[in-house]
Short mmCIF file of N, CA and C in Angstrom, two decimals:
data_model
loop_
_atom_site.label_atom_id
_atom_site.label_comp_id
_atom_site.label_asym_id
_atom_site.label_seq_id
_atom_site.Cartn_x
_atom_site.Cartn_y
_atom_site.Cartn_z
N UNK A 1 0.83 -1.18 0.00
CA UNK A 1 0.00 0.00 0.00
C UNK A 1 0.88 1.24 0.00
N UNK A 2 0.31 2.40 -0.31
CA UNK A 2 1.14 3.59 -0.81
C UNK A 2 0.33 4.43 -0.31
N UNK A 3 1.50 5.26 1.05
CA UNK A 3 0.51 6.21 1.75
C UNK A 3 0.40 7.38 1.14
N UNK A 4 0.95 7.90 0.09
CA UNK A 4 0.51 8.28 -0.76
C UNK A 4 -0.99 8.71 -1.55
N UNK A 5 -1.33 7.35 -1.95
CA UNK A 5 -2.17 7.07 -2.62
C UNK A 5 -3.25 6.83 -1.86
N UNK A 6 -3.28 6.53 -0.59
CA UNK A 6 -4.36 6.67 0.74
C UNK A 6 -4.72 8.36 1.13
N UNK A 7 -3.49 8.78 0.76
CA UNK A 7 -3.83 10.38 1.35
C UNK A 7 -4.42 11.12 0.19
N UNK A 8 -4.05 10.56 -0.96
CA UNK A 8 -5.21 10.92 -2.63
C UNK A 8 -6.71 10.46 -2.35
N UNK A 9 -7.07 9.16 -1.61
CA UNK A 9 -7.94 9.20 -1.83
C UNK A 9 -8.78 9.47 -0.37
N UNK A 10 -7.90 10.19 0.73
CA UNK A 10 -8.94 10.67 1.93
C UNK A 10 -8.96 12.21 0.95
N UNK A 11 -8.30 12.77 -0.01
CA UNK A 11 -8.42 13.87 -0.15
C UNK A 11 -10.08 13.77 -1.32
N UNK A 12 -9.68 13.20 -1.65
CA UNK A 12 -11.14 13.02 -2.48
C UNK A 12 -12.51 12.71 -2.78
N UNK A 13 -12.05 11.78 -1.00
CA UNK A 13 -13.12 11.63 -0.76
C UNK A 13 -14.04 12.21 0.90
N UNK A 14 -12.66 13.16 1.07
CA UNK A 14 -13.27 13.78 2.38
C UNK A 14 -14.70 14.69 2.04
N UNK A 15 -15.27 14.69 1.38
CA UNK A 15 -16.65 15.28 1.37
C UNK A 15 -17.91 13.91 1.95
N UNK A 16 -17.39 12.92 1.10
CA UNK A 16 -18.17 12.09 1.76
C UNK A 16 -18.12 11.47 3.03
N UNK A 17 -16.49 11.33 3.69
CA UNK A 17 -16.63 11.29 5.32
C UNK A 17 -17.25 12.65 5.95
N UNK A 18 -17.22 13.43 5.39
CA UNK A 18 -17.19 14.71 6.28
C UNK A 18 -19.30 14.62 6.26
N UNK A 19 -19.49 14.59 5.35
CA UNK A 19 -21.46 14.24 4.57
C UNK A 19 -22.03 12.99 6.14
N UNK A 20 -21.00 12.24 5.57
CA UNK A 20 -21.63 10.52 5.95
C UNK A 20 -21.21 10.89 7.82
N UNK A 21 -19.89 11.23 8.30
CA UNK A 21 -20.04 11.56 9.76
C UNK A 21 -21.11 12.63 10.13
N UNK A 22 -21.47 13.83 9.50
CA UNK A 22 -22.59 14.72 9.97
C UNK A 22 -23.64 13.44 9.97
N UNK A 23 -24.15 12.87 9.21
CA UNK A 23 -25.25 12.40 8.75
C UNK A 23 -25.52 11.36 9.80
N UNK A 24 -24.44 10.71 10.20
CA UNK A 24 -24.82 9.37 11.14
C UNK A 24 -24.33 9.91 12.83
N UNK A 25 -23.72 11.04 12.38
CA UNK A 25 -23.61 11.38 14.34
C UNK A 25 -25.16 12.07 14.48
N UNK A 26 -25.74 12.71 13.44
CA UNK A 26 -27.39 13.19 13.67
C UNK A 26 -27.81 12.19 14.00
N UNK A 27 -28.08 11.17 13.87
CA UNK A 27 -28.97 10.21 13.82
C UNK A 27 -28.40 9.15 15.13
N UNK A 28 -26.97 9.27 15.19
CA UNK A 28 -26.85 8.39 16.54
C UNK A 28 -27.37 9.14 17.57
N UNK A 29 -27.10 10.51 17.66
CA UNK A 29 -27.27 11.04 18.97
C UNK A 29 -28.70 11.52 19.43
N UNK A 30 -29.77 11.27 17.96
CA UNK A 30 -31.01 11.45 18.60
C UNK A 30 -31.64 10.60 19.24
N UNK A 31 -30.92 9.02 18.89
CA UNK A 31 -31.72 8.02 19.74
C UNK A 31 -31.90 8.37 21.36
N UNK A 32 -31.08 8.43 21.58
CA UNK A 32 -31.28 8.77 23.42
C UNK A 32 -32.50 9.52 23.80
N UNK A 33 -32.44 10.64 22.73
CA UNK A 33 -33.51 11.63 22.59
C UNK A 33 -34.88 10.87 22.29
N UNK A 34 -35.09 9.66 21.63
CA UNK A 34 -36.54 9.33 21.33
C UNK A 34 -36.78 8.42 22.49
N UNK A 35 -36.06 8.56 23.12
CA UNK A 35 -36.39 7.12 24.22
C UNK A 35 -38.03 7.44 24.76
N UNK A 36 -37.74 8.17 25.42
CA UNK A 36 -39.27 8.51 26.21
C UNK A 36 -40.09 8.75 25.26
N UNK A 37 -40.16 9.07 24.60
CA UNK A 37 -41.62 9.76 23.11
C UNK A 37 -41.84 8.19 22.65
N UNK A 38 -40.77 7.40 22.76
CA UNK A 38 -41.30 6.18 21.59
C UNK A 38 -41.73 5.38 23.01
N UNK A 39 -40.91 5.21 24.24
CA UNK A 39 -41.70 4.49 25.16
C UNK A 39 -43.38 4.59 25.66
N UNK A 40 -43.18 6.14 25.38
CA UNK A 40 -44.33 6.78 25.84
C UNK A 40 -45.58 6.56 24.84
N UNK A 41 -45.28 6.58 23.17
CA UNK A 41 -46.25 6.32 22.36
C UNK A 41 -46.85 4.09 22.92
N UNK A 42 -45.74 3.72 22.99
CA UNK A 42 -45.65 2.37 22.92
C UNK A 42 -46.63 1.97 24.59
N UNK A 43 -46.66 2.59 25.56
CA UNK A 43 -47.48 2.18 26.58
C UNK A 43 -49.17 2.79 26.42
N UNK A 44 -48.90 4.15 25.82
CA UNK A 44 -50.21 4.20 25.72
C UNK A 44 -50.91 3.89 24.71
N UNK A 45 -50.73 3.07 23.51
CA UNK A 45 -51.62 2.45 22.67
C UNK A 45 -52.09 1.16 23.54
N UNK A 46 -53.69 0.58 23.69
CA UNK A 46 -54.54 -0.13 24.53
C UNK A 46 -53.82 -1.47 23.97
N UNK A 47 -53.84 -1.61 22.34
CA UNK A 47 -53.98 -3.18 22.30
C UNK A 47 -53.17 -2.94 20.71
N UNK A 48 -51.53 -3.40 20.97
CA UNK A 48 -50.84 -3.46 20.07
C UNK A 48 -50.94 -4.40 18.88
N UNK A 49 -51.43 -5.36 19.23
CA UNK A 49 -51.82 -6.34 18.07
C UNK A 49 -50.31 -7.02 17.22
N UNK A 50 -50.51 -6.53 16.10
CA UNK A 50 -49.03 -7.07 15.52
C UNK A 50 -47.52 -6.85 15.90
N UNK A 51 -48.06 -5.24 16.25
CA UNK A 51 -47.04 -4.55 16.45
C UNK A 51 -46.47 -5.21 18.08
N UNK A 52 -47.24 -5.49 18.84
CA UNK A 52 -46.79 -6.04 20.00
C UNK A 52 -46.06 -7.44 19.81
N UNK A 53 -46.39 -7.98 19.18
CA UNK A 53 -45.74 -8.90 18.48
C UNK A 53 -43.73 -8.78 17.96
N UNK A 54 -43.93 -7.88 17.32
CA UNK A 54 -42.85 -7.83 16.74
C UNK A 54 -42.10 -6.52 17.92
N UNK A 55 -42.46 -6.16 18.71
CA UNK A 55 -41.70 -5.69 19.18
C UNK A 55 -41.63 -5.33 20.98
N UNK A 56 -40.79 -6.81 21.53
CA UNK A 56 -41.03 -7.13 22.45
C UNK A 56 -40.74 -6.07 23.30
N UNK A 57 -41.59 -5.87 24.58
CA UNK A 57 -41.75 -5.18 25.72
C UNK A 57 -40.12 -4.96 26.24
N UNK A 58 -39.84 -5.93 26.38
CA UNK A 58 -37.80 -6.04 27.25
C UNK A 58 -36.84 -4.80 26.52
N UNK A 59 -37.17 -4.72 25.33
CA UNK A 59 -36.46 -3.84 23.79
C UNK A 59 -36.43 -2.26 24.48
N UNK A 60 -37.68 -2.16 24.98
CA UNK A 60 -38.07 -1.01 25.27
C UNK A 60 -38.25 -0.27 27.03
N UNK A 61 -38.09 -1.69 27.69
CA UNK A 61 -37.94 -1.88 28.84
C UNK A 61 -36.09 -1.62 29.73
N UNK A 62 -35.62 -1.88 28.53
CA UNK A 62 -33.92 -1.44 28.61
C UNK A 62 -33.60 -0.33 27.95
N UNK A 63 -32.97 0.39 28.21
CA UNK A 63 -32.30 1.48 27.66
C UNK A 63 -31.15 0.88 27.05
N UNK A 64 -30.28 0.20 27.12
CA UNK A 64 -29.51 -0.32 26.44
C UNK A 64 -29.84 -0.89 24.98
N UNK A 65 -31.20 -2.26 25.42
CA UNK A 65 -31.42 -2.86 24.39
C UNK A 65 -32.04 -2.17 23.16
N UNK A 66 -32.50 -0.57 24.17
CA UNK A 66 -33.62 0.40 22.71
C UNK A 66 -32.39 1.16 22.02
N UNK A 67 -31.16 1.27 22.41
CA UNK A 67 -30.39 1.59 21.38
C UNK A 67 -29.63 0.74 20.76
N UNK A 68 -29.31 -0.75 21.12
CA UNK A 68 -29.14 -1.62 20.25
C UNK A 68 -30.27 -1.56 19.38
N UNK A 69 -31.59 -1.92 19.76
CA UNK A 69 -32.72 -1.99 18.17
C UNK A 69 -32.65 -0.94 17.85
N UNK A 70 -32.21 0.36 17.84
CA UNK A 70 -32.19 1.66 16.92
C UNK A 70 -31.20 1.94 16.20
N UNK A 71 -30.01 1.47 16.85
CA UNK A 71 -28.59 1.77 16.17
C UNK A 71 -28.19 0.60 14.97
N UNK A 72 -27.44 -0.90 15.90
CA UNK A 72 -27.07 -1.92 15.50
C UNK A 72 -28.11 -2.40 13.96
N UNK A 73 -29.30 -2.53 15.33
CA UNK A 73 -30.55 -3.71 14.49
C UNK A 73 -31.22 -2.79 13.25
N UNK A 74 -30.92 -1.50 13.19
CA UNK A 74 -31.77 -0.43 12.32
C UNK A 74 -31.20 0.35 11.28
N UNK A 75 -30.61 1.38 12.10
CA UNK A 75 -30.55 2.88 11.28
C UNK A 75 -28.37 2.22 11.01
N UNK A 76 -27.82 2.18 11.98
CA UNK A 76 -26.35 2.01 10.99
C UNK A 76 -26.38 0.99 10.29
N UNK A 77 -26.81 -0.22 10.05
CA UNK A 77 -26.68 -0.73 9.09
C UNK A 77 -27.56 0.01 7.57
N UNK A 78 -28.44 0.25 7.73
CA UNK A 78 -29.40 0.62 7.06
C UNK A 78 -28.43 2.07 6.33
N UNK A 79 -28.52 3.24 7.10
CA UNK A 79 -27.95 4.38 6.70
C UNK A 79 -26.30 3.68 5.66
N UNK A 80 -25.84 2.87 6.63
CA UNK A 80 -23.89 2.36 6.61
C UNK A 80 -24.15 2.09 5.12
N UNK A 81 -25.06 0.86 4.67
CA UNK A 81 -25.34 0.68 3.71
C UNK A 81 -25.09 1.74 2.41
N UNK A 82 -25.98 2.72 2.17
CA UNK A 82 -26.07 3.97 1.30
C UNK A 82 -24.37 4.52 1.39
N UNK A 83 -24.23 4.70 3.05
CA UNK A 83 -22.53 5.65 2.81
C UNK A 83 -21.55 4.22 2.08
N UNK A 84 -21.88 3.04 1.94
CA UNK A 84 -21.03 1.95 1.92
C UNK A 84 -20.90 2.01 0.17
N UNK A 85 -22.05 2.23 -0.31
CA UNK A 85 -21.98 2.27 -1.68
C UNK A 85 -21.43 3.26 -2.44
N UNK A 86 -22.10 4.58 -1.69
CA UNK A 86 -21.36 5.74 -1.87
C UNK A 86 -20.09 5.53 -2.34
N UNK A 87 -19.38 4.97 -1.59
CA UNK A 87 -17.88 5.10 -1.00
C UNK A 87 -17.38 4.04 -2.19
N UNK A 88 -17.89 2.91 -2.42
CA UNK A 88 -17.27 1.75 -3.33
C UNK A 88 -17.31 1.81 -4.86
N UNK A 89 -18.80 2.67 -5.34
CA UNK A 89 -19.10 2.85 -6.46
C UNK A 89 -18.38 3.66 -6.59
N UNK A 90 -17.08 4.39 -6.21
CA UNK A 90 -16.10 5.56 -7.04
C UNK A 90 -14.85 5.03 -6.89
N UNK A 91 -14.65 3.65 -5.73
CA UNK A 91 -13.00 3.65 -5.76
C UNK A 91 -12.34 3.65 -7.23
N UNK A 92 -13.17 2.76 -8.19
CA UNK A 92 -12.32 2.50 -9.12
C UNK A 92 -13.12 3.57 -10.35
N UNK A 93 -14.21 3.44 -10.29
CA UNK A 93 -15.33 3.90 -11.55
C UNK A 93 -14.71 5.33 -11.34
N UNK A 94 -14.10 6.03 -10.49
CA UNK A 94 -13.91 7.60 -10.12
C UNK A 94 -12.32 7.73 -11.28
N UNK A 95 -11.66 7.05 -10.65
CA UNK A 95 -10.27 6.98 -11.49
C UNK A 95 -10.49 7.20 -13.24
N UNK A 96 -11.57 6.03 -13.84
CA UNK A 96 -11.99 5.90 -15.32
C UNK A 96 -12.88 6.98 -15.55
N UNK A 97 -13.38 7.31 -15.52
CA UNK A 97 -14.53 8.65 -15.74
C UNK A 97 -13.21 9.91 -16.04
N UNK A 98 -12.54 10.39 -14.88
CA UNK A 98 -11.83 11.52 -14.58
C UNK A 98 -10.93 11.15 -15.20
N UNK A 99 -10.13 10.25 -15.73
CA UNK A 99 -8.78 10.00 -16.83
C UNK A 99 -7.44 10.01 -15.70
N UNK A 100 -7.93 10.04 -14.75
CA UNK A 100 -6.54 9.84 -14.35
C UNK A 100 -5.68 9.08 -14.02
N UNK A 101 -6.49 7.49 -14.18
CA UNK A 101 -5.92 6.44 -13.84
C UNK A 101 -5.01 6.17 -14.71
N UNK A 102 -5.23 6.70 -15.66
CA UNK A 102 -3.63 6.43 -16.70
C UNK A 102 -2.91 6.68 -16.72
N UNK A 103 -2.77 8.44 -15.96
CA UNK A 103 -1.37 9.21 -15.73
C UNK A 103 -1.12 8.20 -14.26
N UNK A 104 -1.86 7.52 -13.58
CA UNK A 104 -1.73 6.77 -12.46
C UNK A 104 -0.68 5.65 -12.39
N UNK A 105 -1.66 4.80 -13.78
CA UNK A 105 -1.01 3.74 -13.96
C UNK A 105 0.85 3.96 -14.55
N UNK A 106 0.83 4.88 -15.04
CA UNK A 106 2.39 5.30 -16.04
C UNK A 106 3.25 5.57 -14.55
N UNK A 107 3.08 5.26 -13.44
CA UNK A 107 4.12 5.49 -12.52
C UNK A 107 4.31 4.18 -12.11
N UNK A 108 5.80 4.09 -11.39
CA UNK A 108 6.24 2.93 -10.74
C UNK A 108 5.78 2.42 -9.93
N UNK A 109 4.05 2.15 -9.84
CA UNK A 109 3.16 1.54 -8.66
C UNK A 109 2.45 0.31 -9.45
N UNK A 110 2.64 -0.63 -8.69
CA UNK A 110 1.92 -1.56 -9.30
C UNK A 110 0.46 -1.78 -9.38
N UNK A 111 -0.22 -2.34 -9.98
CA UNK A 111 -1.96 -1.78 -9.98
C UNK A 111 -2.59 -2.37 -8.49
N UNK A 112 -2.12 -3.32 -8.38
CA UNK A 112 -2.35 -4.27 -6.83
C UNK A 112 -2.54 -2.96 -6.15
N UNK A 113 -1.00 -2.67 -6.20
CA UNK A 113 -0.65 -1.30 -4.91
C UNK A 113 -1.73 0.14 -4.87
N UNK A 114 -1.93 0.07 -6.63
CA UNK A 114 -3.56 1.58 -6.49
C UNK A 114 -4.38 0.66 -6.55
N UNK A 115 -5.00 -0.65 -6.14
CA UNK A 115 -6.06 -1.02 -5.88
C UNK A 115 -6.41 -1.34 -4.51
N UNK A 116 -4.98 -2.00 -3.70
CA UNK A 116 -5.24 -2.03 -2.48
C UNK A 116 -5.11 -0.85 -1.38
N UNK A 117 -4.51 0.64 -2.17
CA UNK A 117 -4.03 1.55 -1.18
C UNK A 117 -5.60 2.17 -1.65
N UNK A 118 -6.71 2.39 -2.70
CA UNK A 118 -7.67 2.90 -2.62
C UNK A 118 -8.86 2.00 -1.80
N UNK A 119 -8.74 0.99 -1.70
CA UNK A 119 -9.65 -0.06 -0.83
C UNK A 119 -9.35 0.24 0.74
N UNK A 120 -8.36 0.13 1.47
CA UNK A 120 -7.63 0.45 2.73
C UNK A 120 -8.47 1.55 3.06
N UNK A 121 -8.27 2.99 1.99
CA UNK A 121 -8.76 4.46 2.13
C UNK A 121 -10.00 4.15 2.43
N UNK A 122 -10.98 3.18 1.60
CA UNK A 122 -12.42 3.54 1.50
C UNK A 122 -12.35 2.80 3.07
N UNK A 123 -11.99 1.75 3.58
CA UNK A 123 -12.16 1.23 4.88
C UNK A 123 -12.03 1.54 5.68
N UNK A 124 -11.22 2.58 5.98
CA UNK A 124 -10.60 3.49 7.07
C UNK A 124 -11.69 4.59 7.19
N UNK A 125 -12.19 4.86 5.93
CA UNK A 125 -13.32 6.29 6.15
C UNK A 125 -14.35 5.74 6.28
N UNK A 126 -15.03 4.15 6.30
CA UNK A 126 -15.75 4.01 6.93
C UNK A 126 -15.83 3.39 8.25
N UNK A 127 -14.69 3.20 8.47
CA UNK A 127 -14.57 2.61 10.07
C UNK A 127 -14.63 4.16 10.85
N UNK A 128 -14.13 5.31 10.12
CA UNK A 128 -14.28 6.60 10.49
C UNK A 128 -15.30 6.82 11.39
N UNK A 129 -16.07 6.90 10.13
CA UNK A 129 -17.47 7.16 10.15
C UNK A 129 -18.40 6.24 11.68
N UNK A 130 -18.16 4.81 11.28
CA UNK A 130 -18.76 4.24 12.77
C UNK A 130 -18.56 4.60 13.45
N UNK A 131 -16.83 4.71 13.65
CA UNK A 131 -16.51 4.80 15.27
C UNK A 131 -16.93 6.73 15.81
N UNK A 132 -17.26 7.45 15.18
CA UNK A 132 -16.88 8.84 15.53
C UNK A 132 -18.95 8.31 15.79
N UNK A 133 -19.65 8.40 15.12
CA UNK A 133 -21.19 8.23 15.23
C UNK A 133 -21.10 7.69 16.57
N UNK A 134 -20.99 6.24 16.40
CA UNK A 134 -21.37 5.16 17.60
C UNK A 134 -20.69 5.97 19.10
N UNK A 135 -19.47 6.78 18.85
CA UNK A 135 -19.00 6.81 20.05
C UNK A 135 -19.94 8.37 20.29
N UNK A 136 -20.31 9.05 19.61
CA UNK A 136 -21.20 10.06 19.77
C UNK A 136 -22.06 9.47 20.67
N UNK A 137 -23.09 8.77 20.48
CA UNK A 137 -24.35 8.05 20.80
C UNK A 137 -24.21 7.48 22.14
N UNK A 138 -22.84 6.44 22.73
CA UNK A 138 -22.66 6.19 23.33
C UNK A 138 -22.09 7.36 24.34
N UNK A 139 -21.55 8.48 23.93
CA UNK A 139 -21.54 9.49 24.88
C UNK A 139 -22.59 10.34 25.40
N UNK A 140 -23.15 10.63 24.74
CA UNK A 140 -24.34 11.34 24.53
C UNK A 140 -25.60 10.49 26.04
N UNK A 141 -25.56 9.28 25.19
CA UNK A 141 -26.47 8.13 26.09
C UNK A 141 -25.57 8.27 27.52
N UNK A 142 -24.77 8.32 27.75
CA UNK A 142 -23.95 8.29 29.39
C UNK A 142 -24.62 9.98 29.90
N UNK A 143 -24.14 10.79 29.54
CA UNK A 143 -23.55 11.69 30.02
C UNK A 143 -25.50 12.75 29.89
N UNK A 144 -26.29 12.10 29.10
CA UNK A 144 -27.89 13.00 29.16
C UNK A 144 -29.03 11.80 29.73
N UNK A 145 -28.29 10.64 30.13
CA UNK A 145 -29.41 9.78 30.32
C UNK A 145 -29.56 9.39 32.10
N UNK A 146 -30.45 8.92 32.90
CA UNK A 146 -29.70 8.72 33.89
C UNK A 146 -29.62 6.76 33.94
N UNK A 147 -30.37 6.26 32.38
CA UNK A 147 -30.01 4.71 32.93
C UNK A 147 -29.04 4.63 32.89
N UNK A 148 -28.67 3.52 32.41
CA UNK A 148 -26.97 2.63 32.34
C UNK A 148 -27.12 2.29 30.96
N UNK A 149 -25.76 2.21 30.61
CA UNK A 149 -26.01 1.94 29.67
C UNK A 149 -24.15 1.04 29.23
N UNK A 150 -24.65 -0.74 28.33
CA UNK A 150 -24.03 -1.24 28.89
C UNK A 150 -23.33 -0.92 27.43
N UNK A 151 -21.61 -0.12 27.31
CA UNK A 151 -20.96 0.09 26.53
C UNK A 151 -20.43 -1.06 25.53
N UNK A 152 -20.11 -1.94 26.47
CA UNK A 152 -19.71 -3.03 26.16
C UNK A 152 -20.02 -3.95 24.73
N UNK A 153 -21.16 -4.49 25.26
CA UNK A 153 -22.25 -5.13 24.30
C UNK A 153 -22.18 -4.52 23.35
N UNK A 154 -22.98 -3.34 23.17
CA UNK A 154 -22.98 -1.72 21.94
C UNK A 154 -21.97 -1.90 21.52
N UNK A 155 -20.57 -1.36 22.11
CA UNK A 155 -19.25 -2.11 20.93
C UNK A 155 -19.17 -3.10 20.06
N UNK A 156 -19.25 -4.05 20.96
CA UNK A 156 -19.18 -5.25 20.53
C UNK A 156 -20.20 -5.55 18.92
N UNK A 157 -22.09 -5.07 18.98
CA UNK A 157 -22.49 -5.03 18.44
C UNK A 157 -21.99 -4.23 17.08
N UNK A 158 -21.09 -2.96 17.31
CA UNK A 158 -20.93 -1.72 16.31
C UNK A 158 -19.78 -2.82 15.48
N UNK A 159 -18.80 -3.35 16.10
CA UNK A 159 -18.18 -4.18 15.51
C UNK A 159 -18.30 -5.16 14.63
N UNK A 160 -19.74 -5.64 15.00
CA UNK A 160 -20.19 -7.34 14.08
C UNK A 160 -20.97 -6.37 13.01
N UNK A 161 -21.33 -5.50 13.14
CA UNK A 161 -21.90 -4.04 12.06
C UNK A 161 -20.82 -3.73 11.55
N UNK A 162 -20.20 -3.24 11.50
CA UNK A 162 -18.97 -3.19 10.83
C UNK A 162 -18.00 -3.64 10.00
N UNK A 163 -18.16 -4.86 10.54
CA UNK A 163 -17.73 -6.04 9.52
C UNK A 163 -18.65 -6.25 8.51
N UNK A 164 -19.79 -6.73 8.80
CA UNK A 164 -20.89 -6.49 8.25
C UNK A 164 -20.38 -5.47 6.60
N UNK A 165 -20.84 -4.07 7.40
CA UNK A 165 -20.55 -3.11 6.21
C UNK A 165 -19.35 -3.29 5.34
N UNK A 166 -18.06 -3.82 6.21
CA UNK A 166 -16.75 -3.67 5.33
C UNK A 166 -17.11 -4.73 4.07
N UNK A 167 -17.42 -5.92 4.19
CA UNK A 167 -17.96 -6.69 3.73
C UNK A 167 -18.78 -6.22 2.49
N UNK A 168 -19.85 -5.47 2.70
CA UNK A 168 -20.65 -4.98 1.75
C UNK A 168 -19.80 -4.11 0.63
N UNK A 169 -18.81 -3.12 1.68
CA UNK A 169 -17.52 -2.28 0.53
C UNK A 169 -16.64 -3.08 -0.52
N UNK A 170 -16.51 -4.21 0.28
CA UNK A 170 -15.74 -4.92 -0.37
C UNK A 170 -15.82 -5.41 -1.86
N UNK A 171 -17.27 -5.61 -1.78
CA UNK A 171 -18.15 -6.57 -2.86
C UNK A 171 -18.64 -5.76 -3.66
N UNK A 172 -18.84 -4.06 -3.08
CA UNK A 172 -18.69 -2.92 -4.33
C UNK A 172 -18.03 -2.51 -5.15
#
């Protein structure tokens, strides 16, 4: 890999970390914020029917587990997804469009080396992206909430998400 060629492509593509971190620290840090409005809609409907069904009492009964189902089980994979494609549909398609992969290729780098130093880039700006969101959310949740909230797990979860997404970059 050619740090170089990693620092070409955080330069090119820092609009979309800079887009995709606004976009997912909004959205991590309001969960904390819906806790009570969604607990509160969820006790006072009489007779949930399906919906009680699919969305067990304990989920909502933990503060922990309601930002695992909002974060993990929901919105970062879901959102990660969109920034994941974002991010994959230009490593290479960006180079051919713009012509520059040829003045690229005419240097003493082997193509491996601009394929694996632009793959590394896209992985790093989205591990960015998780870790700066998730650790938002998880601060946010400590420091405005008065449950507990178990960090641990939530890591652990942001991680098997993560892989998850790298996975999805990969295959873009």
């Amino acid at each position: 890999m050619s740090m170089t060629l990693i620092a070409k492509e955080f330069r090119e593509n820092r609009w979309k970390l800079l887009v995709g971190m606004i976009v997912m620290t909004a959205l991590s840090v309001s969960l904390p914020l819906m806790y009570d409005a969604i607990t509160g809609i969820y006790e006072e409907l009489p007779d949930l029917g399906l919906i009680g069904e699919l969305i067990p009492p304990q989920i909502l009964g933990s503060f922990s587990a309601f930002l695992w189902s909002q974060w993990n089980a929901k919105n970062l994979y879901q959102i990660g997804t969109i920034v994941v494609i974002l991010l994959g549909m230009s490593t290479i398609a960006g180079e051919i469009t713009g012509k520059p992969i040829s003045f690229l290729l005419t240097r003493p780098i082997s193509r491996r080396t601009v394929f694996l130093s632009k793959v590394a880039a896209g992985v790093i700006i989205l591990w960015l992206i998780i870790a700066v969101s998730t650790g938002a959310m998880i601060l946010f949740a400590v420091f405005s909430r008065p449950e507990t909230v178990e960090i641990g797990r939530l890591l652990i979860a942001t991680l098997i998400t993560g892989v998850g997404l790298t996975t999805i970059y990969l295959f873009t």
